[in-house]
mmCIF file of C-alpha atoms in Angstrom:
data_model
loop_
_atom_site.group_PDB
_atom_site.id
_atom_site.type_symbol
_atom_site.label_atom_id
_atom_site.label_comp_id
_atom_site.label_asym_id
_atom_site.label_seq_id
_atom_site.Cartn_x
_atom_site.Cartn_y
_atom_site.Cartn_z
ATOM 1 C CA GLY A 1 -4.528 -13.398 11.178
ATOM 2 C CA ASN A 2 -4.677 -9.644 10.702
ATOM 3 C CA SER A 3 -7.255 -8.203 8.357
ATOM 4 C CA VAL A 4 -8.931 -4.946 7.361
ATOM 5 C CA THR A 5 -12.467 -4.548 6.081
ATOM 6 C CA GLN A 6 -13.663 -1.390 4.332
ATOM 7 C CA MET A 7 -17.110 -0.383 3.271
ATOM 8 C CA GLU A 8 -17.853 -1.410 -0.255
ATOM 9 C CA GLY A 9 -17.778 1.184 -2.954
ATOM 10 C CA PRO A 10 -17.930 2.877 -5.170
ATOM 11 C CA VAL A 11 -19.023 5.985 -3.309
ATOM 12 C CA THR A 12 -20.378 8.872 -5.358
ATOM 13 C CA LEU A 13 -20.929 12.290 -3.783
ATOM 14 C CA SER A 14 -21.615 15.838 -4.803
ATOM 15 C CA GLU A 15 -19.061 18.517 -4.035
ATOM 16 C CA GLU A 16 -19.265 19.819 -0.440
ATOM 17 C CA ALA A 17 -21.020 16.683 0.792
ATOM 18 C CA PHE A 18 -19.948 14.909 3.993
ATOM 19 C CA LEU A 19 -17.818 11.807 3.539
ATOM 20 C CA THR A 20 -17.551 8.711 5.713
ATOM 21 C CA ILE A 21 -15.679 5.584 4.661
ATOM 22 C CA ASN A 22 -15.975 2.847 7.255
ATOM 23 C CA CYS A 23 -13.007 0.694 8.219
ATOM 24 C CA THR A 24 -12.806 -2.082 10.798
ATOM 25 C CA TYR A 25 -9.882 -4.297 11.604
ATOM 26 C CA THR A 26 -8.966 -7.613 13.179
ATOM 27 C CA ALA A 27 -5.617 -7.796 14.938
ATOM 28 C CA THR A 28 -4.147 -8.656 18.305
ATOM 29 C CA GLY A 29 -2.757 -5.966 20.544
ATOM 30 C CA TYR A 30 -2.520 -2.401 19.318
ATOM 31 C CA PRO A 31 -1.760 -2.210 15.608
ATOM 32 C CA SER A 32 -0.874 1.050 13.900
ATOM 33 C CA LEU A 33 -3.655 2.189 11.569
ATOM 34 C CA PHE A 34 -3.372 4.097 8.315
ATOM 35 C CA TRP A 35 -5.347 5.611 5.502
ATOM 36 C CA TYR A 36 -3.651 5.706 2.106
ATOM 37 C CA VAL A 37 -4.981 7.472 -0.991
ATOM 38 C CA GLN A 38 -4.351 6.549 -4.626
ATOM 39 C CA TYR A 39 -5.160 9.231 -7.176
ATOM 40 C CA PRO A 40 -5.840 8.077 -10.745
ATOM 41 C CA GLY A 41 -2.696 6.725 -12.398
ATOM 42 C CA GLU A 42 -0.529 7.345 -9.347
ATOM 43 C CA GLY A 43 0.998 5.428 -6.469
ATOM 44 C CA LEU A 44 -0.179 5.305 -2.878
ATOM 45 C CA GLN A 45 0.261 8.286 -0.605
ATOM 46 C CA LEU A 46 -0.029 8.195 3.149
ATOM 47 C CA LEU A 47 -3.037 10.323 4.069
ATOM 48 C CA LEU A 48 -3.059 9.947 7.861
ATOM 49 C CA LYS A 49 -2.201 7.539 10.632
ATOM 50 C CA ALA A 50 -2.803 6.715 14.299
ATOM 51 C CA THR A 51 -0.656 4.498 16.468
ATOM 52 C CA LYS A 52 -2.627 4.131 19.699
ATOM 53 C CA ALA A 53 -6.176 4.014 20.965
ATOM 54 C CA ASP A 54 -8.101 7.312 20.843
ATOM 55 C CA ASP A 55 -5.464 8.932 18.637
ATOM 56 C CA LYS A 56 -6.918 11.082 15.870
ATOM 57 C CA GLY A 57 -5.065 11.311 12.590
ATOM 58 C CA SER A 58 -5.783 14.278 10.336
ATOM 59 C CA ASN A 59 -4.560 15.700 7.046
ATOM 60 C CA LYS A 60 -6.021 17.793 4.188
ATOM 61 C CA GLY A 61 -9.368 18.041 5.991
ATOM 62 C CA PHE A 62 -9.629 14.270 6.475
ATOM 63 C CA GLU A 63 -9.829 12.755 9.951
ATOM 64 C CA ALA A 64 -9.941 9.288 11.478
ATOM 65 C CA THR A 65 -10.005 8.226 15.140
ATOM 66 C CA TYR A 66 -8.520 4.977 16.435
ATOM 67 C CA ARG A 67 -11.354 3.246 18.308
ATOM 68 C CA LYS A 68 -10.075 0.180 20.126
ATOM 69 C CA GLU A 69 -13.461 -0.707 21.607
ATOM 70 C CA THR A 70 -15.081 -0.987 18.173
ATOM 71 C CA THR A 71 -11.849 -1.917 16.294
ATOM 72 C CA SER A 72 -12.587 0.848 13.824
ATOM 73 C CA PHE A 73 -10.782 3.667 12.032
ATOM 74 C CA HIS A 74 -13.446 5.410 9.952
ATOM 75 C CA LEU A 75 -12.352 8.138 7.533
ATOM 76 C CA GLU A 76 -14.341 11.388 7.489
ATOM 77 C CA LYS A 77 -14.262 14.705 5.699
ATOM 78 C CA GLY A 78 -16.736 17.492 6.222
ATOM 79 C CA SER A 79 -16.820 18.865 2.690
ATOM 80 C CA VAL A 80 -15.391 16.896 -0.215
ATOM 81 C CA GLN A 81 -14.001 18.402 -3.401
ATOM 82 C CA VAL A 82 -13.763 17.046 -6.940
ATOM 83 C CA SER A 83 -10.010 16.729 -6.379
ATOM 84 C CA ASP A 84 -10.666 14.180 -3.601
ATOM 85 C CA SER A 85 -11.801 11.639 -6.202
ATOM 86 C CA ALA A 86 -9.479 8.682 -5.672
ATOM 87 C CA VAL A 87 -9.240 5.210 -4.177
ATOM 88 C CA TYR A 88 -8.897 5.160 -0.388
ATOM 89 C CA PHE A 89 -7.254 2.283 1.465
ATOM 90 C CA CYS A 90 -7.412 1.529 5.155
ATOM 91 C CA ALA A 91 -4.425 -0.467 6.402
ATOM 92 C CA LEU A 92 -2.687 -1.744 9.523
ATOM 93 C CA ILE A 93 0.725 -2.794 10.742
ATOM 94 C CA PRO A 94 0.542 -5.210 13.680
ATOM 95 C CA SER A 95 2.008 -4.317 17.016
ATOM 96 C CA ASN A 96 5.399 -5.672 18.015
ATOM 97 C CA ALA A 97 6.468 -5.631 21.624
ATOM 98 C CA GLY A 98 10.140 -5.715 20.600
ATOM 99 C CA GLY A 99 10.079 -2.218 19.148
ATOM 100 C CA THR A 100 11.131 -3.078 15.603
ATOM 101 C CA SER A 101 8.445 -4.096 13.222
ATOM 102 C CA TYR A 102 8.843 -6.219 10.172
ATOM 103 C CA GLY A 103 5.098 -6.510 10.195
ATOM 104 C CA LYS A 104 3.250 -6.496 6.944
ATOM 105 C CA LEU A 105 1.226 -3.472 5.973
ATOM 106 C CA THR A 106 -2.103 -5.183 5.387
ATOM 107 C CA PHE A 107 -4.663 -3.344 3.275
ATOM 108 C CA GLY A 108 -8.417 -3.309 3.046
ATOM 109 C CA GLN A 109 -9.949 -3.791 -0.367
ATOM 110 C CA GLY A 110 -10.060 -0.078 -1.176
ATOM 111 C CA THR A 111 -13.016 2.264 -1.676
ATOM 112 C CA ILE A 112 -13.412 4.217 -4.892
ATOM 113 C CA LEU A 113 -14.651 7.760 -4.259
ATOM 114 C CA THR A 114 -16.026 9.911 -7.067
ATOM 115 C CA VAL A 115 -16.990 13.517 -6.357
ATOM 116 C CA HIS A 116 -19.126 15.379 -8.891
ATOM 117 C CA PRO A 117 -19.227 19.177 -9.246
ATOM 118 C CA ASP B 1 14.188 14.059 -5.639
ATOM 119 C CA THR B 2 11.896 11.059 -5.900
ATOM 120 C CA ALA B 3 11.914 9.091 -2.645
ATOM 121 C CA VAL B 4 11.020 5.668 -4.087
ATOM 122 C CA SER B 5 11.482 5.310 -7.824
ATOM 123 C CA GLN B 6 10.515 2.379 -10.020
ATOM 124 C CA THR B 7 11.413 1.645 -13.607
ATOM 125 C CA PRO B 8 9.862 1.127 -16.007
ATOM 126 C CA LYS B 9 6.502 2.792 -15.420
ATOM 127 C CA TYR B 10 4.853 0.706 -18.129
ATOM 128 C CA LEU B 11 5.849 -2.723 -19.395
ATOM 129 C CA VAL B 12 4.083 -4.587 -22.193
ATOM 130 C CA THR B 13 5.442 -8.005 -23.054
ATOM 131 C CA GLN B 14 4.462 -11.344 -24.501
ATOM 132 C CA MET B 15 3.674 -14.498 -22.607
ATOM 133 C CA GLY B 16 6.740 -16.583 -21.862
ATOM 134 C CA ASN B 17 9.153 -13.662 -21.725
ATOM 135 C CA ASP B 18 11.373 -12.773 -18.771
ATOM 136 C CA LYS B 19 11.313 -9.220 -17.432
ATOM 137 C CA SER B 20 12.689 -7.176 -14.544
ATOM 138 C CA ILE B 21 11.390 -4.201 -12.600
ATOM 139 C CA LYS B 22 13.843 -2.031 -10.691
ATOM 140 C CA CYS B 23 13.285 -0.067 -7.503
ATOM 141 C CA GLU B 24 15.484 2.395 -5.677
ATOM 142 C CA GLN B 25 14.885 4.450 -2.545
ATOM 143 C CA ASN B 26 16.880 7.440 -1.305
ATOM 144 C CA LEU B 27 15.250 7.715 2.109
ATOM 145 C CA GLY B 28 17.902 5.760 3.974
ATOM 146 C CA HIS B 29 15.329 3.112 4.881
ATOM 147 C CA ASP B 30 16.497 -0.399 5.651
ATOM 148 C CA THR B 31 13.410 -2.364 4.576
ATOM 149 C CA MET B 32 11.888 -2.634 1.110
ATOM 150 C CA TYR B 33 8.797 -4.368 -0.234
ATOM 151 C CA TRP B 34 7.025 -5.457 -3.384
ATOM 152 C CA TYR B 35 3.239 -5.309 -3.576
ATOM 153 C CA LYS B 36 0.929 -6.456 -6.364
ATOM 154 C CA GLN B 37 -2.282 -4.585 -7.159
ATOM 155 C CA ASP B 38 -4.825 -6.508 -9.193
ATOM 156 C CA SER B 39 -7.506 -5.192 -11.513
ATOM 157 C CA LYS B 40 -9.910 -4.792 -8.591
ATOM 158 C CA LYS B 41 -7.360 -2.537 -6.841
ATOM 159 C CA PHE B 42 -6.621 -5.125 -4.162
ATOM 160 C CA LEU B 43 -3.081 -4.817 -2.764
ATOM 161 C CA LYS B 44 -1.145 -7.841 -1.591
ATOM 162 C CA ILE B 45 2.398 -8.040 -0.307
ATOM 163 C CA MET B 46 4.767 -10.298 -2.206
ATOM 164 C CA PHE B 47 8.205 -9.859 -0.643
ATOM 165 C CA SER B 48 10.082 -7.865 1.933
ATOM 166 C CA TYR B 49 13.810 -7.389 2.448
ATOM 167 C CA ASN B 50 15.556 -5.927 5.460
ATOM 168 C CA ASN B 51 19.208 -4.979 4.927
ATOM 169 C CA LYS B 52 19.374 -7.298 1.906
ATOM 170 C CA GLU B 53 17.872 -10.224 3.837
ATOM 171 C CA LEU B 54 14.555 -11.743 2.774
ATOM 172 C CA ILE B 55 12.114 -11.492 5.681
ATOM 173 C CA ILE B 56 8.688 -11.831 4.076
ATOM 174 C CA ASN B 57 7.958 -14.214 1.239
ATOM 175 C CA GLU B 58 4.275 -14.671 0.641
ATOM 176 C CA THR B 59 2.824 -17.444 -1.478
ATOM 177 C CA VAL B 60 4.217 -16.271 -4.780
ATOM 178 C CA PRO B 61 5.114 -18.483 -7.757
ATOM 179 C CA ASN B 62 8.789 -19.388 -8.056
ATOM 180 C CA ARG B 63 8.838 -17.488 -11.349
ATOM 181 C CA PHE B 64 9.076 -14.322 -9.229
ATOM 182 C CA SER B 65 12.526 -13.710 -7.785
ATOM 183 C CA PRO B 66 13.434 -10.588 -5.831
ATOM 184 C CA LYS B 67 17.021 -9.424 -5.584
ATOM 185 C CA SER B 68 18.430 -6.809 -3.237
ATOM 186 C CA PRO B 69 22.019 -5.829 -4.096
ATOM 187 C CA ASP B 70 22.035 -3.283 -1.274
ATOM 188 C CA LYS B 71 19.503 -1.831 1.114
ATOM 189 C CA ALA B 72 18.611 0.999 -1.270
ATOM 190 C CA HIS B 73 17.625 -1.308 -4.139
ATOM 191 C CA LEU B 74 15.113 -4.101 -4.546
ATOM 192 C CA ASN B 75 14.545 -5.523 -8.004
ATOM 193 C CA LEU B 76 11.897 -7.992 -9.126
ATOM 194 C CA HIS B 77 12.606 -10.499 -11.858
ATOM 195 C CA ILE B 78 9.782 -12.482 -13.413
ATOM 196 C CA ASN B 79 10.396 -15.565 -15.556
ATOM 197 C CA SER B 80 8.036 -17.121 -18.069
ATOM 198 C CA LEU B 81 5.423 -14.388 -17.821
ATOM 199 C CA GLU B 82 1.769 -15.435 -17.814
ATOM 200 C CA LEU B 83 -1.411 -13.514 -18.594
ATOM 201 C CA GLY B 84 -2.329 -13.572 -14.905
ATOM 202 C CA ASP B 85 0.806 -11.642 -14.033
ATOM 203 C CA SER B 86 -0.746 -8.529 -15.558
ATOM 204 C CA ALA B 87 -1.094 -6.062 -12.693
ATOM 205 C CA VAL B 88 0.428 -2.955 -11.186
ATOM 206 C CA TYR B 89 3.490 -3.676 -9.065
ATOM 207 C CA PHE B 90 4.420 -1.265 -6.304
ATOM 208 C CA CYS B 91 7.716 -0.977 -4.512
ATOM 209 C CA ALA B 92 7.774 0.501 -1.011
ATOM 210 C CA SER B 93 10.234 1.190 1.782
ATOM 211 C CA SER B 94 10.234 1.786 5.506
ATOM 212 C CA GLN B 95 12.604 2.006 8.438
ATOM 213 C CA ALA B 96 12.192 -1.186 10.479
ATOM 214 C CA THR B 97 12.492 0.557 13.800
ATOM 215 C CA ARG B 98 9.828 3.012 12.642
ATOM 216 C CA GLY B 99 7.847 0.567 10.537
ATOM 217 C CA ARG B 100 4.746 1.475 12.457
ATOM 218 C CA SER B 101 5.043 4.933 10.900
ATOM 219 C CA GLY B 102 3.998 3.504 7.551
ATOM 220 C CA TYR B 103 5.579 2.834 4.215
ATOM 221 C CA THR B 104 6.591 5.123 1.340
ATOM 222 C CA PHE B 105 5.447 3.818 -2.038
ATOM 223 C CA GLY B 106 6.756 4.228 -5.549
ATOM 224 C CA SER B 107 4.455 5.254 -8.377
ATOM 225 C CA GLY B 108 4.038 1.718 -9.660
ATOM 226 C CA THR B 109 4.873 -0.360 -12.738
ATOM 227 C CA ARG B 110 1.937 -1.387 -14.893
ATOM 228 C CA LEU B 111 2.759 -4.789 -16.378
ATOM 229 C CA THR B 112 0.642 -6.030 -19.267
ATOM 230 C CA VAL B 113 1.222 -9.533 -20.575
ATOM 231 C CA VAL B 114 -0.242 -10.224 -24.015
#
């Protein structure tokens, strides 16, 4: 079946440090890949996405590149801020040759990020 | 305007009670979902409806019954609540033909069973 594996947290960084959260996936074909963020006490927000190999998703200084050869979608940010403290989820929707997708959005286990001033 | 709204935001109830959580989306999407987030933050899909038709039904106890009166609403009714049902429940929506664009989530309902 489809699955997503994220690096274990929690991750604790100082402000302006470089961030990498690793994500690898198992799926057939070309799934769509996502990073969602959950700020304390809130719901999930889509942070970025990529739908085909070598695509780079980016938003709010975060980036992730769809690597088919390594089945990875690592999240990076060059300089984190205290306001980036949140839980980050990598996720996938499987590919569907028919064009419509009822595929489940399958999540990794989440990585808690804490940024200190 | 909130895109996906859930009510209530918090729900505290005793074991054995029956409760409902409501969800509405104003995005014009045709597919809606319920997810459960446990205390370790793990998210697992429970149900999915497309145009009022059940299309995903994961291994969920029969005490959980979703109802979709129209494609903009998906409610979750839970009978005979148990301590293990305590979690945060998220509603989400997407457009099936653009499902690969991701889902839009509500802000969650924190259910506490005492």
